[in-house]
Coordinates of C-alpha atoms in Angstrom, one line a residue:
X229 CA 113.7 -85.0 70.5
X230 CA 117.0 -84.7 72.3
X231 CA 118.6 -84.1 69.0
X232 CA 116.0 -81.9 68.0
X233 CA 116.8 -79.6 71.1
X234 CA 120.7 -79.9 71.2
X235 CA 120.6 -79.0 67.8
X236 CA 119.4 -76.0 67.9
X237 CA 121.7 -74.5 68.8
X238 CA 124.7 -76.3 66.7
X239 CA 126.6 -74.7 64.2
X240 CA 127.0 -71.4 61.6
X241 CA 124.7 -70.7 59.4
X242 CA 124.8 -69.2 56.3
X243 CA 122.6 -68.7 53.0
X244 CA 123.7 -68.2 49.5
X245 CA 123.8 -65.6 47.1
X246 CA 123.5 -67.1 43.7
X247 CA 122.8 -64.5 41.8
X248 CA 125.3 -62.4 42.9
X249 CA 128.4 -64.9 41.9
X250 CA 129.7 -61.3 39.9
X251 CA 132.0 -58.7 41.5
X252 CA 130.3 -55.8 43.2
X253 CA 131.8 -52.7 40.7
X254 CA 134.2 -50.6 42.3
X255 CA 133.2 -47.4 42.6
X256 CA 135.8 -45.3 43.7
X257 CA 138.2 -47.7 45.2
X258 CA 141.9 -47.9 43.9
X259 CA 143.2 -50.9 41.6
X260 CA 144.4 -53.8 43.3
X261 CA 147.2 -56.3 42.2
X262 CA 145.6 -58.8 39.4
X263 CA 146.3 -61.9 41.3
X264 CA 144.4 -60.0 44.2
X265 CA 141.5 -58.1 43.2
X266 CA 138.9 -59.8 41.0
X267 CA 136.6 -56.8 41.1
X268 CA 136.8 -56.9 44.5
X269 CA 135.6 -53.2 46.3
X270 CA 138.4 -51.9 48.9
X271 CA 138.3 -50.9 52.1
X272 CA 135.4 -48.9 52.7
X273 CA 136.6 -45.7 53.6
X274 CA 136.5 -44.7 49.9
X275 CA 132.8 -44.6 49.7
X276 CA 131.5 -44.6 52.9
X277 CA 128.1 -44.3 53.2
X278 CA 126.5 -46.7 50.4
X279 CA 129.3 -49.4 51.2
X280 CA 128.9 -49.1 54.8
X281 CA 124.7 -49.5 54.6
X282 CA 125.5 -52.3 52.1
X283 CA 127.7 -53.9 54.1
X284 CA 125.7 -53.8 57.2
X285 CA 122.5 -55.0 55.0
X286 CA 125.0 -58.5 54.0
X287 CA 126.5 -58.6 57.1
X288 CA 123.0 -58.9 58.4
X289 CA 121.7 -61.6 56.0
X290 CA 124.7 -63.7 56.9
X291 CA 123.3 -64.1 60.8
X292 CA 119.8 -64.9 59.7
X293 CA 121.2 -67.3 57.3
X294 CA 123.5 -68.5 60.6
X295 CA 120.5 -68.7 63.1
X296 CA 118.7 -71.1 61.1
X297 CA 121.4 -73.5 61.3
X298 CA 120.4 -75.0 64.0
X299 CA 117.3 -75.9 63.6
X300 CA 118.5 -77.1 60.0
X301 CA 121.3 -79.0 62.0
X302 CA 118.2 -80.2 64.1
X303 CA 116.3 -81.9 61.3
X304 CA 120.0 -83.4 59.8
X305 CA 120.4 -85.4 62.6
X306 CA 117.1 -87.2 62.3
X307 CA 118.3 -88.5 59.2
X308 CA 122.7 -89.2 59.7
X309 CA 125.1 -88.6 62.7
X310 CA 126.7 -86.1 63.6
X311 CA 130.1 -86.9 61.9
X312 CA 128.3 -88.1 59.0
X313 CA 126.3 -84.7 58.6
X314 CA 129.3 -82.8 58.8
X315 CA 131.2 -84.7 56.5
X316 CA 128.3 -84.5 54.2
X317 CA 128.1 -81.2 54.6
X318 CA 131.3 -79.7 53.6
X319 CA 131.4 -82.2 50.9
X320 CA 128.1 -80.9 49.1
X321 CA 129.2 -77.1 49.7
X322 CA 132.6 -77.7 47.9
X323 CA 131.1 -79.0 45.2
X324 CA 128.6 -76.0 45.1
X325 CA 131.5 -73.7 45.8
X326 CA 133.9 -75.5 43.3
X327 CA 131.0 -75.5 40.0
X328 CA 130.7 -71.2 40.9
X329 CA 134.9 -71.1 40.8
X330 CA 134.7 -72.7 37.6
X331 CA 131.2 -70.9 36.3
X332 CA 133.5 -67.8 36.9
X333 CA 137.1 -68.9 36.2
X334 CA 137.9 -67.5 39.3
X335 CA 142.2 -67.1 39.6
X336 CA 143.9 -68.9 41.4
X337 CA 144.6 -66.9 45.0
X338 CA 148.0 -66.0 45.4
X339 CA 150.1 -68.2 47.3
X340 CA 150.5 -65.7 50.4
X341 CA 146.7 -66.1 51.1
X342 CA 146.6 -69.6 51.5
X343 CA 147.5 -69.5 54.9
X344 CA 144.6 -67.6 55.6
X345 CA 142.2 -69.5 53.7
X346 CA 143.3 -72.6 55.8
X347 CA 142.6 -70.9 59.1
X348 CA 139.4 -69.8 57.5
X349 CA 138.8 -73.5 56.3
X350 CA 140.1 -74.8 59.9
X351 CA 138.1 -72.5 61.9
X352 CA 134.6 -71.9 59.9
X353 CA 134.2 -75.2 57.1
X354 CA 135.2 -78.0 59.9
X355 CA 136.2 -76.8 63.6
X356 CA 132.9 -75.2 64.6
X357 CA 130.5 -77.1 62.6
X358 CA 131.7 -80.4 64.2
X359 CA 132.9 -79.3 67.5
X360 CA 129.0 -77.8 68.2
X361 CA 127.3 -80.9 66.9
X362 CA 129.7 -83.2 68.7
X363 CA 128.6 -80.6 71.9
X364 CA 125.2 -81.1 71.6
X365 CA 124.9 -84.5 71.8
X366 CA 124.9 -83.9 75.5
X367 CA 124.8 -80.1 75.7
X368 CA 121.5 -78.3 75.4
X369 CA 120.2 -75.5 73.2
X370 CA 120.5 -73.2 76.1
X371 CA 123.8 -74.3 76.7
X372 CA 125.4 -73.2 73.1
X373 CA 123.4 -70.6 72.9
X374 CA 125.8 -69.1 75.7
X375 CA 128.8 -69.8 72.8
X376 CA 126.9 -68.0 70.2
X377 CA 126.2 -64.9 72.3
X378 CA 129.9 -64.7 73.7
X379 CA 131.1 -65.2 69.3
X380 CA 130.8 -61.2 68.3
X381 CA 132.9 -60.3 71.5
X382 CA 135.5 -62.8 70.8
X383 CA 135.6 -62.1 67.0
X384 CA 135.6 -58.1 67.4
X385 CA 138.3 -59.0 70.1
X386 CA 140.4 -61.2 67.7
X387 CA 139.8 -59.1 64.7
X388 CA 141.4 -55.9 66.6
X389 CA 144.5 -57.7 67.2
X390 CA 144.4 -59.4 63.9
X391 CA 143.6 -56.3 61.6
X392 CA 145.0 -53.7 64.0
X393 CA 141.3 -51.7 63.5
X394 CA 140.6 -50.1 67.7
X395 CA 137.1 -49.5 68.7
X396 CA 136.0 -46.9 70.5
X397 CA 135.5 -47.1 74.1
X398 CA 131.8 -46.6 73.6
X399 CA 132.0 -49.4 71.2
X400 CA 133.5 -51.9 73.6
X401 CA 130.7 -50.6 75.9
X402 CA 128.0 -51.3 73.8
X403 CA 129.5 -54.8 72.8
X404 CA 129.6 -55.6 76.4
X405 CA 126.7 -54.7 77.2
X406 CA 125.2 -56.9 74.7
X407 CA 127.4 -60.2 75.3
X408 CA 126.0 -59.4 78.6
X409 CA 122.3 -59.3 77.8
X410 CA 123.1 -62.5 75.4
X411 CA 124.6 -65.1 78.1
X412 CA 122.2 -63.2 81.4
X413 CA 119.7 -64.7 79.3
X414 CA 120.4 -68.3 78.2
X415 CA 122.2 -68.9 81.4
X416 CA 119.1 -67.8 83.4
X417 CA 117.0 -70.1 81.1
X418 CA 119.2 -73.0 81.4
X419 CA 119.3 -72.6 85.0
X420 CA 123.2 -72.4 85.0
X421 CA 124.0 -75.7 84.8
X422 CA 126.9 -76.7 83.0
X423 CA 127.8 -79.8 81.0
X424 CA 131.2 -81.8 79.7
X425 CA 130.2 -80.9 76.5
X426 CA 131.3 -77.3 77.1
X427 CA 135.0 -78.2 76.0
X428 CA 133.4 -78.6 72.6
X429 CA 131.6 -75.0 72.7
X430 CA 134.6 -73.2 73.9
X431 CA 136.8 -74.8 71.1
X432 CA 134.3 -73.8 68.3
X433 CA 133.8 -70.6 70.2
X434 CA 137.7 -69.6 69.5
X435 CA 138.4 -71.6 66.4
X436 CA 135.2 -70.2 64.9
X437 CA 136.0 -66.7 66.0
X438 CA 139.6 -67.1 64.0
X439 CA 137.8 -67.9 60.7
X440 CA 135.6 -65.4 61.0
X441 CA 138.2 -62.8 61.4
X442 CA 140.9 -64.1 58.6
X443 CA 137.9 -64.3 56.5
X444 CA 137.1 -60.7 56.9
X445 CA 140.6 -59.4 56.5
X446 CA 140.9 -61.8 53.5
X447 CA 137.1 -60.4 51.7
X448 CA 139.1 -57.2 51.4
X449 CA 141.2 -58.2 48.8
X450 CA 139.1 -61.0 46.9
X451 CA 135.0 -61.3 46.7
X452 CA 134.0 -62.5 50.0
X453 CA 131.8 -65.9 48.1
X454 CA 135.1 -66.8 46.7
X455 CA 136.7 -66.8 50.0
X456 CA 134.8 -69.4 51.5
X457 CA 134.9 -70.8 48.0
X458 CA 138.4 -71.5 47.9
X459 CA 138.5 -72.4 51.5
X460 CA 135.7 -75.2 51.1
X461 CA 137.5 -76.6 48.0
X462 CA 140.5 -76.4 50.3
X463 CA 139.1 -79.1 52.7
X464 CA 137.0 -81.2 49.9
X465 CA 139.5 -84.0 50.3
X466 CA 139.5 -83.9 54.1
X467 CA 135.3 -83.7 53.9
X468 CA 134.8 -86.6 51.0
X469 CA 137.5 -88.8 53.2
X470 CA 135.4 -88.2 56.5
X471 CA 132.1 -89.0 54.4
X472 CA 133.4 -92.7 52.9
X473 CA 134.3 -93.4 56.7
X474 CA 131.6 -91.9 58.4
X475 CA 128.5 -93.2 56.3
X476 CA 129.1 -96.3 56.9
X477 CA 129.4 -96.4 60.4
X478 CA 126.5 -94.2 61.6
X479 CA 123.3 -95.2 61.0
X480 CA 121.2 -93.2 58.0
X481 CA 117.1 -92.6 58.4
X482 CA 116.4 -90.8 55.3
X483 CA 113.7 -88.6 56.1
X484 CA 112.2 -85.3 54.2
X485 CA 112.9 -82.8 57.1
X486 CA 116.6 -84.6 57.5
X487 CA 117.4 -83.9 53.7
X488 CA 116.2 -81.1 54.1
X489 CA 118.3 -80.1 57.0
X490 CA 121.6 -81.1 55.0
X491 CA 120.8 -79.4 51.8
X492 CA 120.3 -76.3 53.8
X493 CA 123.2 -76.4 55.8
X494 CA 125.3 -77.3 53.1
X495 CA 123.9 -74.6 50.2
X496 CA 122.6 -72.2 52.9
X497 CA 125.4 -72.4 56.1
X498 CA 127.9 -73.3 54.7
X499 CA 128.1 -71.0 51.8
X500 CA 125.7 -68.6 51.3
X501 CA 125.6 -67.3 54.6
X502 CA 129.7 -66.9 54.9
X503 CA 129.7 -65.5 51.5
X504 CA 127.1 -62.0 52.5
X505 CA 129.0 -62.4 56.0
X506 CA 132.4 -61.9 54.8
X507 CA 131.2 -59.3 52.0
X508 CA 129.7 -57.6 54.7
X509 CA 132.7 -57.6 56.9
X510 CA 135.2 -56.3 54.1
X511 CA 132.9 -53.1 54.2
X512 CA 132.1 -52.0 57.7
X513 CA 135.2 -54.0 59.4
X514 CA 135.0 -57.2 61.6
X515 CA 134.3 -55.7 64.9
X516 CA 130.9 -53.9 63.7
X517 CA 130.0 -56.7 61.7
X518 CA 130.5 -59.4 64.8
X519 CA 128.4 -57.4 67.0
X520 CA 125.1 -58.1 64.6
X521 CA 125.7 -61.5 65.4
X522 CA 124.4 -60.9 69.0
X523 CA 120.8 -61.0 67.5
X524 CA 121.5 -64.7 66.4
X525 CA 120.7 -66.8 70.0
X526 CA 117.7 -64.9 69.7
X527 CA 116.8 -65.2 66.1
X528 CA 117.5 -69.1 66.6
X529 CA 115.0 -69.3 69.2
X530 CA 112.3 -68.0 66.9
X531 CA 113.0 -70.4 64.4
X532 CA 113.1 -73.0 66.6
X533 CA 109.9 -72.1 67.9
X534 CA 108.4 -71.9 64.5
X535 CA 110.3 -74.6 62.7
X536 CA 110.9 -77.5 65.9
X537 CA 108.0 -76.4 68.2
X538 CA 109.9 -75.9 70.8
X539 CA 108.6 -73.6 73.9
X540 CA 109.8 -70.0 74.0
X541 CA 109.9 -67.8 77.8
X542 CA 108.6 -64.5 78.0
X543 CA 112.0 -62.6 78.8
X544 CA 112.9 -63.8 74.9
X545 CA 111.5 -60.4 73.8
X546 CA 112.8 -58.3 76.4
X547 CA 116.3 -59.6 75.9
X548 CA 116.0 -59.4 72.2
X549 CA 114.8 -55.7 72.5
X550 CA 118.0 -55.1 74.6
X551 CA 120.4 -56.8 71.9
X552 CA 119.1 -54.8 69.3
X553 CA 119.5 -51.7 71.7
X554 CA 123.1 -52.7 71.9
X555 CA 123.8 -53.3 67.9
X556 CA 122.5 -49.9 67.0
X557 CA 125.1 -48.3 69.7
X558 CA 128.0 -50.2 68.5
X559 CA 126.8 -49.7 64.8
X560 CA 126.5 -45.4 65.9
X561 CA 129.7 -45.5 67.0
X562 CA 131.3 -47.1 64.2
X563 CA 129.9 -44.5 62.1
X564 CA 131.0 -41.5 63.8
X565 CA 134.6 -43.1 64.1
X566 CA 134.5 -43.4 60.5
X567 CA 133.4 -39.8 60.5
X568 CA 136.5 -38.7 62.3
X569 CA 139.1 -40.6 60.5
X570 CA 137.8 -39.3 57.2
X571 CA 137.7 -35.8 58.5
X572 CA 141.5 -37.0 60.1
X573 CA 142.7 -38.0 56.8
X574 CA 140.9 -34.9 54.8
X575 CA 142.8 -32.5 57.2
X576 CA 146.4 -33.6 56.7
X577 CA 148.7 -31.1 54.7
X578 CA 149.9 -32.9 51.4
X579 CA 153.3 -33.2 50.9
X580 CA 154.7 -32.6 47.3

């Protein structure tokens, strides 16, 4: 039961898209380079309205997909440890990632994204997913759920500095506010107490945060599902090396909800849920994207309700009420900033 509950609240999630393994058409978006544009659609200032609900409506799947991670995680663990579920994990979505490359014959990215794809392979694949499991052997739900709700502020933070995109002041209000809401509640449920395995969370909180960010600056100029494609097939050696040393030193229970709870994190975490994640961040940028993650502590408490059986307070709803409250302002201003850059853009003399 103790992994059941640390679990919970454990790693990313995400689900995947199989049927949609080809490019979304570009519309009205400009040509890219070859060796950088598969199809890929542009930045979405081109067509702004049908991208920008799109992207919202993947950007959206990918934190459902995230907040039932945990509970997947949850179930993993009653069947492998927690280095052996990781391991296995990665390993199983590289191969999935690896046979869509090849279904595909997706190019080669160019050599100047590789960097990229390693901090998005560093930060997403392997840093978070082990650093919250290894967290929650002693660390409670409550406890990284306080991680989860502080990840949209530290991603919108990061992806400002990384992308150069600047909020609005209301926007950083809103986003605030929300983080706010997020921890005012797990940390009143948990009582405040902290644990040693917070080291962990605040690791996977910034590492994580990274990946997310070079992975939406990088779904701009490739599909976002081969993004975390490349980047899992980047650490397949890494992930089959941990597995042949990790197996055999952690104990194995096979049981239906633990194979369950792998298969799930690896098909469903691991890459469907980063694939609509990063597609959606290409199209309404990453700090409007990050702040949809602040529904995900919450949606991960309904699962685990439904799914584990664990106990849920009454000030869930009221604090999921406000969240929401929260994501509509930040998404309402990122529409009218849009607006005005448009209308900036539309206004300037051209020069012949």
């Amino acid at each position: 039961m103790r992994a059941q509950d640390s679990a919970t609240a454990s790693g990313t999630i995400a689900v995947t898209i199989g049927t949609e393994t080809s490019p979304t058409p570009a519309t009205a978006s400009p040509p890219h380079a070859p060796q950088d544009t598969p199809g890929a659609p542009d930045a979405p200032q081109h067509t702004p309205k049908a991208p920008a609900r799109r992207g919202t409506l993947l950007a959206a799947l990918g934190v459902v997909a995230f907040s039932l991670t945990f509970p997947s995680t949850a179930w993993g663990l009653e069947s492998f440890g927690p280095w052996s579920l990781v391991a296995l994990r990665s390993t199983l979505a590289a191969l999935i990632a690896g046979c869509f490359l090849l279904a595909v014959r997706a190019p080669v990215p160019a050599r100047r994204h590789w960097g990229g794809l390693a901090v998005v392979a560093g930060g997403v694949v392997v840093g978070f997913p082990l650093l919250t499991t290894l967290a929650l052997q002693t660390s409670t739900t409550s406890h990284a759920a306080v991680v989860v709700g502080l990840l949209p502020l530290t991603t919108a933070v990061l992806g400002s500095l990384r992308t150069g995109e600047r909020p609005s002041r209301a926007f950083w209000v809103a986003a605030l506010a929300g983080a706010a809401v997020v921890i005012g509640f797990t940390v009143q449920q948990s009582g405040g107490a902290l644990t040693s395995g917070d080291l962990y969370l605040f690791g996977a909180l910034l590492v994580c945060a990274a990946g997310y960010t070079e992975g939406g600056r990088l779904a701009r100029v490739m599909p976002g599902w081969q993004v975390i494609g490349w980047a899992l097939i980047l650490c397949l050696p890494f992930a089959v090396a941990g597995t042949a040393v990790a197996l055999p030193l952690e104990p194995v229970h096979l049981t239906a909800h633990g194979v369950l709870g792998l298969v799930w994190v690896a098909a469903g975490s691991t890459f469907f849920g980063l694939y609509v994640w990063y597609k959606g961040m290409a199209e309404i940028g990453v700090p409007r994207a990050s702040q949809l993650q602040l529904a995900q502590p919450l949606l991960t408490l309904a699962w685990s309700f439904l799914l584990l059986g664990e106990e849920v307070s009454a000030a869930a709803p009221l604090a999921a009420v406000a969240v929401l409250v929260c994501i509509a302002a930040t998404q309402r201003t990122g529409r009218r900033a849009r607006a005005e850059q448009r209308a900036a853009r539309e206004s300037r003399p051209v020069r012949s």
